Short mmCIF file of C-alpha atoms in Angstrom, two decimals:
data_model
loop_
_atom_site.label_atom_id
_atom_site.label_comp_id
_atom_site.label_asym_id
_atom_site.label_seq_id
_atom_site.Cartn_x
_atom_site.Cartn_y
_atom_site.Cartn_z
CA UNK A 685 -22.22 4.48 -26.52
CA UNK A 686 -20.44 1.40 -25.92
CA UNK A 687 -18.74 1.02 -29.39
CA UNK A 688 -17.13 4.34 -28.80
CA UNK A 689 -16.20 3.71 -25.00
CA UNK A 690 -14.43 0.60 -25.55
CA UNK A 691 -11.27 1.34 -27.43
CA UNK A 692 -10.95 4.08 -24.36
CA UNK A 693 -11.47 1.19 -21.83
CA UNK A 694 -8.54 -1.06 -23.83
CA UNK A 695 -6.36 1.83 -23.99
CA UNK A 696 -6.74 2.53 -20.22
CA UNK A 697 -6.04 -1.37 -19.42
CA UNK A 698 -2.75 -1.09 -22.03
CA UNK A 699 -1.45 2.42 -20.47
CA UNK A 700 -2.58 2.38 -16.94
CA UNK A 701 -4.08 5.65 -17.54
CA UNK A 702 -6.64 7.37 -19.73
CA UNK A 703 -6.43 11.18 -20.60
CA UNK A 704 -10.39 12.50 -20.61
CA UNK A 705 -10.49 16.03 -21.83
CA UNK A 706 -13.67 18.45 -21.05
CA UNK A 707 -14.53 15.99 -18.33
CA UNK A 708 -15.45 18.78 -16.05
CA UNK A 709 -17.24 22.07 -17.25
CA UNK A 710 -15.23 25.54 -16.77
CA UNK A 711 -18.12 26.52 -13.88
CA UNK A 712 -17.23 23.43 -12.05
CA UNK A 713 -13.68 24.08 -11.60
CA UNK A 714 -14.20 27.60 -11.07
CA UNK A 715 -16.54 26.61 -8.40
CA UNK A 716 -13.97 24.40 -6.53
CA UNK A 717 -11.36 27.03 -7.09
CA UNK A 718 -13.74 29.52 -5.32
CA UNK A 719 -14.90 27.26 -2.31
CA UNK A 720 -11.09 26.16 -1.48
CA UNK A 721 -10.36 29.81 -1.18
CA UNK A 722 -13.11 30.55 0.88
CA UNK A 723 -11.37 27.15 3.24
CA UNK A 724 -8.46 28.71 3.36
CA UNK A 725 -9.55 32.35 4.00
CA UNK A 726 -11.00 30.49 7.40
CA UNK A 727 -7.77 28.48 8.15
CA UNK A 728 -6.98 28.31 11.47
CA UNK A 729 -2.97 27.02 11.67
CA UNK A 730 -2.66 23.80 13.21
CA UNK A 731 -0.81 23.55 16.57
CA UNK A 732 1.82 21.61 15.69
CA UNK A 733 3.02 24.74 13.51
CA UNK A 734 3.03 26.96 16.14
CA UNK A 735 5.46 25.87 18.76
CA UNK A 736 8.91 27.75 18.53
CA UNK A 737 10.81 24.88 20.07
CA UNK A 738 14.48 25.00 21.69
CA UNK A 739 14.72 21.88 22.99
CA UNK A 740 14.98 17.90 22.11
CA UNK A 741 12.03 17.10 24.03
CA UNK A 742 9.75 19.38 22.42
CA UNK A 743 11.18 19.11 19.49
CA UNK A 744 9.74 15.22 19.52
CA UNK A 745 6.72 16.74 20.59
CA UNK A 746 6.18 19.09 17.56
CA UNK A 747 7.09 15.76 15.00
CA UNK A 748 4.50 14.04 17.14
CA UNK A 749 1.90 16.53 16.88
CA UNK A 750 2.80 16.73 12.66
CA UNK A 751 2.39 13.17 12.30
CA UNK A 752 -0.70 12.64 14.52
CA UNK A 753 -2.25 15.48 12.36
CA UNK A 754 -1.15 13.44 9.25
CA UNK A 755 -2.40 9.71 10.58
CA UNK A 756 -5.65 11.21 11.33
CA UNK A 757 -6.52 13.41 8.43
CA UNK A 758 -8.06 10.72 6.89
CA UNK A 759 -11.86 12.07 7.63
CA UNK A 760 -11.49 15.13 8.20
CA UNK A 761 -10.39 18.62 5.96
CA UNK A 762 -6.86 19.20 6.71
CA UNK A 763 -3.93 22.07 5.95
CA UNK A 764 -0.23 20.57 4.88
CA UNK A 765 2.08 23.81 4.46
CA UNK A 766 4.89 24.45 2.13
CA UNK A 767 8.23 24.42 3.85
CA UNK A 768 9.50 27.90 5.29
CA UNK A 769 6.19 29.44 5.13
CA UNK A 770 5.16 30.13 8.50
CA UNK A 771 7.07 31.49 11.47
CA UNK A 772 8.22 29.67 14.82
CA UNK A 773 4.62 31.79 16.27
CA UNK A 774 2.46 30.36 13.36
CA UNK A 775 2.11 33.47 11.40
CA UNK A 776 2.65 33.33 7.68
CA UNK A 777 5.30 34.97 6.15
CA UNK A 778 3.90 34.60 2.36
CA UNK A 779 0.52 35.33 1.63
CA UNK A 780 -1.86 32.35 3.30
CA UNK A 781 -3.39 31.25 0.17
CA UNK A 782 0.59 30.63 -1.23
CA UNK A 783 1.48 28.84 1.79
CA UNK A 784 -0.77 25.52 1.64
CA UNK A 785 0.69 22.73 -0.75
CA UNK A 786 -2.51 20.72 -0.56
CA UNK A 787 -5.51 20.20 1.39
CA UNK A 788 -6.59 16.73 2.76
CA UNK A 789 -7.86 14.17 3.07
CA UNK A 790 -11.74 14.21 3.30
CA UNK A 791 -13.09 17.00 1.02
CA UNK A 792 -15.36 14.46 -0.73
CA UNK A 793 -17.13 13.53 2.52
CA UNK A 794 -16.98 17.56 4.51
CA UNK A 795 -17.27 19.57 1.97
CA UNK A 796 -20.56 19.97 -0.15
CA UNK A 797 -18.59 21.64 -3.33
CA UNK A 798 -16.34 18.70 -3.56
CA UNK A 799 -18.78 16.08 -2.50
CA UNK A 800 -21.13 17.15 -5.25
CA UNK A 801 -18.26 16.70 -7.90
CA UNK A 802 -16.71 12.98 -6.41
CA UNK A 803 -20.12 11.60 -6.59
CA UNK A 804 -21.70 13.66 -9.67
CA UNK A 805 -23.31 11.43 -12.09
CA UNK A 806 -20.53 11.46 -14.81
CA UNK A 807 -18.19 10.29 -12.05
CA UNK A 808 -20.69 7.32 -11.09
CA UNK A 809 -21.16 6.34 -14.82
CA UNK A 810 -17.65 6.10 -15.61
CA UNK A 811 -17.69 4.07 -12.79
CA UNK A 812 -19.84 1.67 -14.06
CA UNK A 813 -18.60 1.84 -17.48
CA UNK A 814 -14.79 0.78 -15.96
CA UNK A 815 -17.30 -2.14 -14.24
CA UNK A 816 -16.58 -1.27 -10.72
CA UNK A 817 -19.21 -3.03 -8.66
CA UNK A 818 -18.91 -1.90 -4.98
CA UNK A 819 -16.82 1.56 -5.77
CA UNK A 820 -15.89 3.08 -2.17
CA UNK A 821 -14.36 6.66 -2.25
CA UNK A 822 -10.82 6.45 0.09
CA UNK A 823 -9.37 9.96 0.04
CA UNK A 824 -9.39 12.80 -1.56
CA UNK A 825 -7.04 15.93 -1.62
CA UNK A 826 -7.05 19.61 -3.30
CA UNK A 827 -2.99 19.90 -5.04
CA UNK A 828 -1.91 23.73 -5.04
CA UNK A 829 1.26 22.06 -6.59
CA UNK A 830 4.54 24.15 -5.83
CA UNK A 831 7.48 24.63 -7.24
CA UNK A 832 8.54 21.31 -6.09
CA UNK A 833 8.49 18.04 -8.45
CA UNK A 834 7.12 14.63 -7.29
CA UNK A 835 9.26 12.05 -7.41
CA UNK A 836 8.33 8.90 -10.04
CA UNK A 837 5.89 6.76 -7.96
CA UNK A 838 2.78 4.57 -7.53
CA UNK A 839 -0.75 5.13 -5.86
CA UNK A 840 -0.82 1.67 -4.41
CA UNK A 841 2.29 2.31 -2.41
CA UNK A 842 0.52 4.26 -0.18
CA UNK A 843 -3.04 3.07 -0.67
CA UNK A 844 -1.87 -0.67 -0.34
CA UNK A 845 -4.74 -3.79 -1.11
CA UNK A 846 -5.34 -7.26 -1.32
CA UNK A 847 -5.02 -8.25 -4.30
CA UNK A 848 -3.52 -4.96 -5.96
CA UNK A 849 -5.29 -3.51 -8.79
CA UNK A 850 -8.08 -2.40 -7.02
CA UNK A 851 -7.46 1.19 -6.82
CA UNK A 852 -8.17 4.20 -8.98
CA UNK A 853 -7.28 7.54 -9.19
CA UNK A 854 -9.43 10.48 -10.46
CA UNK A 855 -6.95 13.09 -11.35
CA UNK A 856 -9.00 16.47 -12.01
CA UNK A 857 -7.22 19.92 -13.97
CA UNK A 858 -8.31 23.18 -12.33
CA UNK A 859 -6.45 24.87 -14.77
CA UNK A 860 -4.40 23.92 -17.74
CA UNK A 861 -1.69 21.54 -16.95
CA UNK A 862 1.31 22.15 -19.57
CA UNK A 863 5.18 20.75 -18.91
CA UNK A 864 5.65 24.53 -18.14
CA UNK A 865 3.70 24.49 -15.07
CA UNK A 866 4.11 21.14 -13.89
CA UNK A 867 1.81 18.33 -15.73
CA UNK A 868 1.74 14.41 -15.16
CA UNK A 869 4.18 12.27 -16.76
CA UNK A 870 3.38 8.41 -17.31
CA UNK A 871 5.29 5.42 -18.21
CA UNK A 872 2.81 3.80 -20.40
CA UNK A 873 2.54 -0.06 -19.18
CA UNK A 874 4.12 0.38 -16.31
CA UNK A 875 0.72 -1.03 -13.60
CA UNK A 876 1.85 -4.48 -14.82
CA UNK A 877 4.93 -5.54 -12.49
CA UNK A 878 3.25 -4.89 -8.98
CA UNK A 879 4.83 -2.50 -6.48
CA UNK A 880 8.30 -2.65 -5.22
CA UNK A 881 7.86 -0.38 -2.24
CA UNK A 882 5.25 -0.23 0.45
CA UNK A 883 4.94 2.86 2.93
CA UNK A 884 3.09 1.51 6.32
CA UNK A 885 2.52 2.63 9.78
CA UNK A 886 5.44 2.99 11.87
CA UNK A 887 5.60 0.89 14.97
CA UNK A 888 3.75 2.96 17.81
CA UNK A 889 7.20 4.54 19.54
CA UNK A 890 9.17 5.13 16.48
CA UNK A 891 10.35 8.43 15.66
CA UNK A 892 8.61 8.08 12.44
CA UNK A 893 4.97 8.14 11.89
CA UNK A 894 5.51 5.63 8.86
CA UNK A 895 8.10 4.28 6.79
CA UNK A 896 8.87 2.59 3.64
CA UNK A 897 9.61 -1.33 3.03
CA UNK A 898 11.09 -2.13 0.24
CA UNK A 899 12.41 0.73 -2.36
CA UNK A 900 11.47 2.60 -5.50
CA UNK A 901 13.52 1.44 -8.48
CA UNK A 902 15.46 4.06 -10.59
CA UNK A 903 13.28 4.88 -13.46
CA UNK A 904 14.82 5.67 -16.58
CA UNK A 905 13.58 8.91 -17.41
CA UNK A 906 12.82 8.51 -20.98
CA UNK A 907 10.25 6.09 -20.51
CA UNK A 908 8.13 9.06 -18.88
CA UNK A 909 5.60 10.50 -21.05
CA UNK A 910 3.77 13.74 -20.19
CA UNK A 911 0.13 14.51 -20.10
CA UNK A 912 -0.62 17.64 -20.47
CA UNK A 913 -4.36 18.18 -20.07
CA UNK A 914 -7.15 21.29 -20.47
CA UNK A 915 -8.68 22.60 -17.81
CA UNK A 916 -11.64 20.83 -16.72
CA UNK A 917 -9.31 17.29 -17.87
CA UNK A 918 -10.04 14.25 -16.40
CA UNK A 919 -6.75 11.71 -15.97
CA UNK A 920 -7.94 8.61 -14.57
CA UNK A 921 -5.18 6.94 -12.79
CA UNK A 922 -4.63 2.91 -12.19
CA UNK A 923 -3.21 2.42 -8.78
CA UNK A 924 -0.06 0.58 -9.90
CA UNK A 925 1.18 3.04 -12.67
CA UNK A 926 4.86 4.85 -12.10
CA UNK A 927 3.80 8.70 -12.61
CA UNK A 928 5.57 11.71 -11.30
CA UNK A 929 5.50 16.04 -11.94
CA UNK A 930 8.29 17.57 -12.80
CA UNK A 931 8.36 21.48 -10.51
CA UNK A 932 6.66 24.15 -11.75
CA UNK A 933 8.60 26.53 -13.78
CA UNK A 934 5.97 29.21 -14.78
CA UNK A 935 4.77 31.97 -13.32
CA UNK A 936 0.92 30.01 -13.39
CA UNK A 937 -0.20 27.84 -10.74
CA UNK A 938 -1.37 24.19 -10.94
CA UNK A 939 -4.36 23.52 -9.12
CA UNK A 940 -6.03 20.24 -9.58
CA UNK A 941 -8.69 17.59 -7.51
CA UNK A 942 -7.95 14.04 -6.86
CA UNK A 943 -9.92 11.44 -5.17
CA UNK A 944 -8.83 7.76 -5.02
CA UNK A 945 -11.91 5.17 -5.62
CA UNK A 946 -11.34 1.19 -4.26
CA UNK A 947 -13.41 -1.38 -5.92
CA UNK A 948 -14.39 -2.82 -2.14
CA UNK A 949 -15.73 -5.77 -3.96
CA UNK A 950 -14.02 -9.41 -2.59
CA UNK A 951 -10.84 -6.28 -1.68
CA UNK A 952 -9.05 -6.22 1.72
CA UNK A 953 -8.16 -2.65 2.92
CA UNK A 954 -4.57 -2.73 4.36
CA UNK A 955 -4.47 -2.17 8.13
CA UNK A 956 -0.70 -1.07 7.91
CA UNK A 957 -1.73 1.93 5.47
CA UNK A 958 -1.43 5.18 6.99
CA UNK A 959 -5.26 6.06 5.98
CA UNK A 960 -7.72 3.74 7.91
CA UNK A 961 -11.74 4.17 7.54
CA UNK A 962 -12.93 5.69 10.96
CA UNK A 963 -16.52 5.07 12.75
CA UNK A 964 -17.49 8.62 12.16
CA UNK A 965 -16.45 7.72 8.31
CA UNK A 966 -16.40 4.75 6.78
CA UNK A 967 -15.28 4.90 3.18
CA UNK A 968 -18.57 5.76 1.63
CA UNK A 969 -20.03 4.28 -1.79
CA UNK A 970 -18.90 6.66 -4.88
CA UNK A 971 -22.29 5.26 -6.07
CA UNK A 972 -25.68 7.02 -4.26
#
C-alpha cells in the first residue's frame, strides 16, 4: 500500500539506497545460479586470452583485442576472467566455473532466465512506485565476486548522464551476503555532492581503451556502513552513492545480479561512456 511504501521511498531519497529483503524467491535465484552455469559450461575463451605473446607489437595487439571485447560488450553476453587463471594457450588452470569474475553486459536482453527476472512484474512496479516514467534497462552483469575488494565508488562514474540522478541500480543476492564473504558497504547520504570522477572513452589511438577525468576522493572509512542482505535481497542502488566490497574472506562465494535502469525521460545518455546503445540493441523499456 502506499502508506507503508512511503517511509521506504524517504529513506531511499535520505540514504541513497534501500535494503529490500525477500525481494526475490529462493527458486528464482536458484534458477539464475543454474542457467549461468549452464553459460559457462558452454564458454568458449575469447581470443584475446589466447595469444602467448613475445613481442611489443603483439603485445598492443592482445590490449587491443581486451579492450575492443570490453567497448563492445555492451549487447551482447560476455566472459571477464580473474587474473592468472588461464594459460598463455587459453586453457584454464583453475576449474572454469572459478575462473570468470563476472559476466556482462547484456544478460537482461540474451538471456531468457535473466530477462524474465529484469523485467518481472515486481521489478516494473517498484519502478513505478520510485515514479520512473520512461525506465530504460542499460546493462546488466552476473558478479561471481572474488577474493578481491572494490574500491569505494559511484555508478554514475561510469554510467555518466545529463542531469545526474537519473540512474539506478538493482543490486540482487544469490546467496547470503555477510561482511565475511564480501557484502556492500554504503555511506549513507553520500548521492548528494555529484561525482568527482568521470571514466570516458579514450581518444581512438590511445593505449587505453578509457580513462578517468577527474579523481576519487579518499573516503574516510568509517563513514562506510555495511549491508549485509539474505539471499533473494534486493539493494536498490542510486547512481551517485559512494559504495564499495571489502574481499571475500570465507570459504562461500558471493554471487549476485545487477542491472542498471535510466529514467530516459527529458535524460541525455553520455556519448563519452564506455557503454553506448547499439542498432541491434537499443536500451529497451524495463516496462513491457
Amino acid at each position: 500500500s502506499e502508506e507503508e511504501q512511503s517511509p521506504r521511498l524517504f529513506q531511499f531519497h535520505k540514504d541513497g539506497f534501500l535494503v529490500l529483503e525477500q525481494f526475490f524467491s529462493a527458486e528464482e535465484c536458484d534458477g539464475m545460479r543454474s542457467q549461468i552455469q549452464r553459460i559457462v559450461a558452454e564458454m568458449e575463451v575469447p581470443p584475446h586470452c589466447r595469444t602467448a605473446f613475445s613481442t611489443r607489437e603483439e603485445e598492443q595487439l592482445q590490449a587491443q583485442g581486451s579492450s575492443d571485447y570490453f567497448l563492445t560488450s555492451g549487447d551482447k553476453i560476455r566472459f571477464f576472467f580473474e587474473k592468472g587463471v588461464l594459460d598463455e594457450k587459453g586453457n584454464f588452470l583453475i576449474p572454469k566455473e572459478k575462473s570468470v569474475s563476472k559476466i556482462g553486459h547484456a544478460l537482461h536482453a540474451h538471456d531468457p532466465v535473466f530477462k524474465q527476472i529484469t523485467h518481472s512484474p515486481k521489478v516494473q512496479e517498484l519502478g513505478r512506485k520510485l515514479g520512473l516514467e520512461r525506465p530504460v534497462v542499460v546493462q546488466s552483469m552476473y558478479i561471481f565476486k572474488s577474493l578481491l575488494a572494490v574500491t569505494p565508488h559511484q555508478d554514475a562514474t561510469f554510467l555518466h548522464t545529463e542531469p545526474l540522478g537519473r540512474i539506478l541500480g538493482f543490486w540482487i543476492a544469490l546467496e547470503d551476503a555477510t561482511q565475511e564473504n564480501g557484502c556492500l558497504w554504503f555511506i549513507p547520504g553520500s548521492h548528494t555532492n555529484g561525482i568527482t570522477r568521470r571514466m570516458v572513452r579514450a581518444a581512438s589511438g590511445a593505449s587505453t581503451c578509457v580513462e578517468f577525468v577527474g579523481s576519487e576522493p579518499a573516503y574516510d572509512d568509517k563513514q562506510f556502513i555495511p549491508l549485509p542482505i539474505s539471499k533473494g535481497g534486493l539493494i536498490l542502488i542510486h547512481g551517485e552513492v559512494v559504495h564499495k566490497s571489502e574481499l571475500n574472506s570465507s570459504e562461500s562465494s558471493r554471487h549476485a545480479f545487477t542491472f542498471h535502469v535510466m529514467e530516459a525521460k527529458g535524460t541525455t545518455w553520455s556519448k563519452e561512456n564506455w557503454l553506448q546503445p547499439t542498432p541491434e540493441l537499443p536500451f529497451p523499456s524495463l516496462y513491457t
